[in-house]
Amino acid sequence: MGRAGRLYAGKARVLTDLDEIETRLADLVERELPLRARELSPAHLALVLDETRLIRQLSEAGLKRLITVVETGRELGVHVWFGVQDPKAEVLPTAIRDQFSCKLAHRGQTAEAAHVVFKDAVAAGWAPHLLSGPGQVLVWEALRRPRVAYALWLAERVLAALPLAGPVVRPEFEAAPVELTKASARPSVRAEIPAQTRTRTPGRTADALTPRQVQALSALDVAGGPMGAADLARELGIERNRAHDVLAQLRRRGLVAQTPDGFTIPLRAEEDTTHGA
C-alpha cells in the first residue's frame, strides 16, 4: 500500500493490488449483489476508484464486472465514484460514463478541458474553467441548473484523528442481519428494524418512503394505466435510469406491480384484471 493509501487505513477498506480489485469485483457481482436484491433496504456501500489507470489494467472479465456494478448496483445500494483527471472514452468506457447521475468538476484550465467534461453544455453555463477559485466545484445533475459547491481538504493529521467512518470488513449477508457503524454526518447506513415492525401488510412498509418514491406512487395513482420508466421519467422530470431505479425499489417493497404494459399499483392491477374479465 502506498503512502496515499495508508492515509485511509482504518477509515475504509483500501485495495491497491490489481488481483484484490478483481477478486472484490467478482465477489460483488457473483455473491453480494444477488444477496442485496433480497434485502428490503440494503445498507449503502460507496466504491471510490481514485486511480482510473487501474481500469485500463483490468482483465476483460474484470471490466465487464465493473460495468455490471455501475449499471445495476445503484438500486441495490452500491454507489460508484470515479476520480478522473481526463474523462475521455479511452479512460472511461462509454458504458460507464453514460450511467453517471452526478459530476463534480474542479476548476479546469481551458474551455477545451471543460468541453471534454460537459461537451456542448458549456455554452449553457456548465463552465468549470470559469470557477473563481480553488476549492470550488461545479455540480452537474441531470435536468438541473449548474450550481457551485465547495470541496473540503483535510490535513493529514486531521484525517488521521477522525473516528472510524464505516465498516472495513465486508458484511456477511447470508448470516443474521448485522448492525453497521453509521458513517459520520451521513444517514445512509441501514439501522436494524425492531422485530415487531417487520411484519408488513400489503401496500404498507415499515421504512419511510423517499420524496421521489412518494412522487412516483402519486404519478402511478393518477395515471390512466400502467407506466413504464420512460413515462415516469417524463412525468417527474428525471432521467430514465433514475425512474427505473425508483420503480425497482417500489417493486421490491411490494408497493407496485409489474405488468406486461408497465408498472402499476397492485390493487389497481387487480381492478383492471377484474374489469377486463
Short mmCIF file of C-alpha atoms in Angstrom, two decimals, residues 81-251:
data_model
loop_
_atom_site.label_atom_id
_atom_site.label_comp_id
_atom_site.label_asym_id
_atom_site.label_seq_id
_atom_site.Cartn_x
_atom_site.Cartn_y
_atom_site.Cartn_z
CA TRP A 81 -17.46 7.29 -7.64
CA PHE A 82 -14.63 7.82 -10.10
CA GLY A 83 -11.77 10.26 -9.58
CA VAL A 84 -10.96 11.21 -13.18
CA GLN A 85 -8.46 13.76 -14.46
CA ASP A 86 -9.25 13.14 -18.12
CA PRO A 87 -12.82 11.79 -18.66
CA LYS A 88 -12.33 10.69 -22.25
CA ALA A 89 -13.69 7.50 -23.76
CA GLU A 90 -10.25 5.89 -23.76
CA VAL A 91 -10.04 6.48 -19.99
CA LEU A 92 -13.60 5.55 -19.00
CA PRO A 93 -15.70 3.31 -21.28
CA THR A 94 -18.90 4.85 -22.64
CA ALA A 95 -20.92 2.16 -20.85
CA ILE A 96 -19.68 3.63 -17.57
CA ARG A 97 -19.82 7.34 -18.45
CA ASP A 98 -23.41 7.04 -19.67
CA GLN A 99 -24.50 5.89 -16.21
CA PHE A 100 -23.23 8.95 -14.35
CA SER A 101 -26.01 10.62 -12.36
CA CYS A 102 -23.74 13.31 -10.90
CA LYS A 103 -20.48 15.01 -11.85
CA LEU A 104 -18.30 17.23 -9.66
CA ALA A 105 -15.89 19.24 -11.78
CA HIS A 106 -12.98 21.14 -10.24
CA ARG A 107 -11.69 24.27 -11.90
CA GLY A 108 -10.22 23.49 -15.31
CA GLN A 109 -7.58 25.42 -17.17
CA THR A 110 -9.32 25.95 -20.51
CA ALA A 111 -12.68 25.90 -22.27
CA GLU A 112 -11.41 22.90 -24.23
CA ALA A 113 -10.96 20.97 -20.99
CA ALA A 114 -14.47 21.95 -19.90
CA HIS A 115 -15.83 20.72 -23.24
CA VAL A 116 -14.33 17.27 -22.60
CA VAL A 117 -16.46 17.01 -19.46
CA PHE A 118 -19.69 18.77 -20.46
CA LYS A 119 -19.48 18.95 -24.26
CA ASP A 120 -21.99 21.41 -25.79
CA ALA A 121 -23.48 22.17 -22.36
CA VAL A 122 -20.53 24.51 -21.68
CA ALA A 123 -22.38 27.24 -23.58
CA ALA A 124 -25.37 26.78 -21.25
CA GLY A 125 -23.33 27.52 -18.14
CA TRP A 126 -21.51 24.29 -17.43
CA ALA A 127 -18.13 26.02 -17.43
CA PRO A 128 -15.74 24.77 -14.72
CA HIS A 129 -12.90 26.79 -16.26
CA LEU A 130 -14.74 29.94 -15.10
CA LEU A 131 -14.84 28.96 -11.42
CA SER A 132 -13.35 31.76 -9.35
CA GLY A 133 -11.02 29.90 -7.04
CA PRO A 134 -9.57 26.65 -5.68
CA GLY A 135 -11.97 24.54 -3.66
CA GLN A 136 -14.95 25.36 -5.85
CA VAL A 137 -16.58 22.55 -7.80
CA LEU A 138 -19.31 22.71 -10.43
CA VAL A 139 -22.07 20.21 -9.67
CA TRP A 140 -23.85 18.55 -12.58
CA GLU A 141 -27.08 16.62 -12.15
CA ALA A 142 -29.46 15.82 -14.99
CA LEU A 143 -32.30 18.28 -15.57
CA ARG A 144 -30.91 20.74 -13.01
CA ARG A 145 -29.22 24.08 -13.39
CA PRO A 146 -25.48 24.47 -12.77
CA ARG A 147 -24.58 25.06 -9.15
CA VAL A 148 -21.32 25.67 -7.35
CA ALA A 149 -20.24 23.87 -4.19
CA TYR A 150 -17.07 23.88 -2.13
CA ALA A 151 -14.77 20.93 -1.60
CA LEU A 152 -13.03 20.48 1.75
CA TRP A 153 -9.44 19.36 2.02
CA LEU A 154 -8.29 17.81 5.29
CA ALA A 155 -4.75 17.96 6.61
CA GLU A 156 -3.21 14.51 7.09
CA ARG A 157 -3.19 14.90 10.88
CA VAL A 158 -6.89 15.86 10.85
CA LEU A 159 -7.78 12.86 8.69
CA ALA A 160 -5.76 10.55 10.94
CA ALA A 161 -7.63 11.84 14.01
CA LEU A 162 -11.09 11.18 12.56
CA PRO A 163 -13.01 8.23 14.04
CA LEU A 164 -13.75 5.14 12.02
CA ALA A 165 -16.28 6.17 9.38
CA GLY A 166 -17.71 2.80 8.44
CA PRO A 167 -17.16 -0.96 8.29
CA VAL A 168 -13.83 -2.15 6.98
CA VAL A 169 -14.96 -5.77 7.00
CA ARG A 170 -17.39 -6.93 4.32
CA PRO A 171 -20.80 -7.70 5.89
CA GLU A 172 -21.85 -11.33 5.55
CA PHE A 173 -25.34 -11.08 4.10
CA GLU A 174 -26.07 -14.78 4.37
CA ALA A 175 -25.74 -14.58 8.16
CA ALA A 176 -28.19 -12.89 10.51
CA PRO A 177 -28.67 -9.13 9.90
CA VAL A 178 -25.72 -7.16 11.19
CA GLU A 179 -25.57 -3.67 12.60
CA LEU A 180 -23.17 -1.44 10.71
CA THR A 181 -21.36 1.56 12.14
CA LYS A 182 -23.04 4.69 10.84
CA ALA A 183 -20.90 6.99 8.72
CA SER A 184 -20.43 10.32 10.46
CA ALA A 185 -22.60 13.12 9.04
CA ARG A 186 -24.33 10.71 6.65
CA PRO A 187 -27.65 8.98 7.38
CA SER A 188 -27.49 6.25 4.79
CA VAL A 189 -26.27 3.12 6.61
CA ARG A 190 -29.29 0.99 7.49
CA ALA A 191 -30.24 0.70 11.14
CA GLU A 192 -31.74 -2.50 12.49
CA ILE A 193 -35.56 -2.61 12.34
CA PRO A 194 -37.11 -3.86 15.62
CA ALA A 195 -38.61 -7.33 15.23
CA GLN A 196 -42.13 -6.17 15.95
CA THR A 197 -42.07 -3.77 12.98
CA ARG A 198 -41.00 -6.31 10.38
CA THR A 199 -44.49 -7.65 9.69
CA ARG A 200 -45.71 -5.85 6.59
CA THR A 201 -49.23 -5.53 5.29
CA PRO A 202 -49.97 -5.09 1.58
CA GLY A 203 -49.34 -1.55 0.46
CA ARG A 204 -47.55 -0.56 3.68
CA THR A 205 -43.88 -0.55 4.70
CA ALA A 206 -42.07 -0.03 7.99
CA ASP A 207 -39.47 2.16 6.28
CA ALA A 208 -40.27 5.74 5.33
CA LEU A 209 -40.57 6.42 1.63
CA THR A 210 -38.24 8.89 0.00
CA PRO A 211 -39.81 12.01 -1.56
CA ARG A 212 -39.05 10.61 -5.02
CA GLN A 213 -40.82 7.34 -4.19
CA VAL A 214 -43.85 9.28 -2.95
CA GLN A 215 -43.90 11.28 -6.21
CA ALA A 216 -43.71 8.06 -8.23
CA LEU A 217 -46.59 6.48 -6.31
CA SER A 218 -48.68 9.62 -6.79
CA ALA A 219 -47.99 9.58 -10.53
CA LEU A 220 -48.97 5.91 -10.75
CA ASP A 221 -52.10 6.55 -8.70
CA VAL A 222 -53.47 9.19 -11.07
CA ALA A 223 -52.24 7.55 -14.28
CA GLY A 224 -54.85 6.14 -16.59
CA GLY A 225 -52.93 2.87 -16.88
CA PRO A 226 -49.56 1.24 -16.26
CA MET A 227 -46.46 3.42 -16.62
CA GLY A 228 -43.01 2.46 -17.84
CA ALA A 229 -39.72 4.01 -16.73
CA ALA A 230 -39.77 6.41 -19.69
CA ASP A 231 -43.32 7.54 -18.82
CA LEU A 232 -42.40 8.14 -15.19
CA ALA A 233 -39.20 9.96 -16.16
CA ARG A 234 -41.19 12.40 -18.29
CA GLU A 235 -43.79 12.86 -15.56
CA LEU A 236 -41.23 13.59 -12.82
CA GLY A 237 -38.65 15.34 -14.99
CA ILE A 238 -35.83 12.92 -14.16
CA GLU A 239 -33.53 10.60 -16.08
CA ARG A 240 -34.97 7.31 -17.29
CA ASN A 241 -32.42 5.23 -15.38
CA ARG A 242 -33.32 7.04 -12.16
CA ALA A 243 -37.02 6.43 -12.80
CA HIS A 244 -36.23 2.75 -13.35
CA ASP A 245 -34.36 2.65 -10.03
CA VAL A 246 -37.34 4.15 -8.18
CA LEU A 247 -39.77 1.68 -9.76
CA ALA A 248 -37.47 -1.23 -8.92
CA GLN A 249 -37.24 -0.07 -5.30
CA LEU A 250 -41.03 0.20 -5.01
CA ARG A 251 -41.49 -3.19 -6.66
#
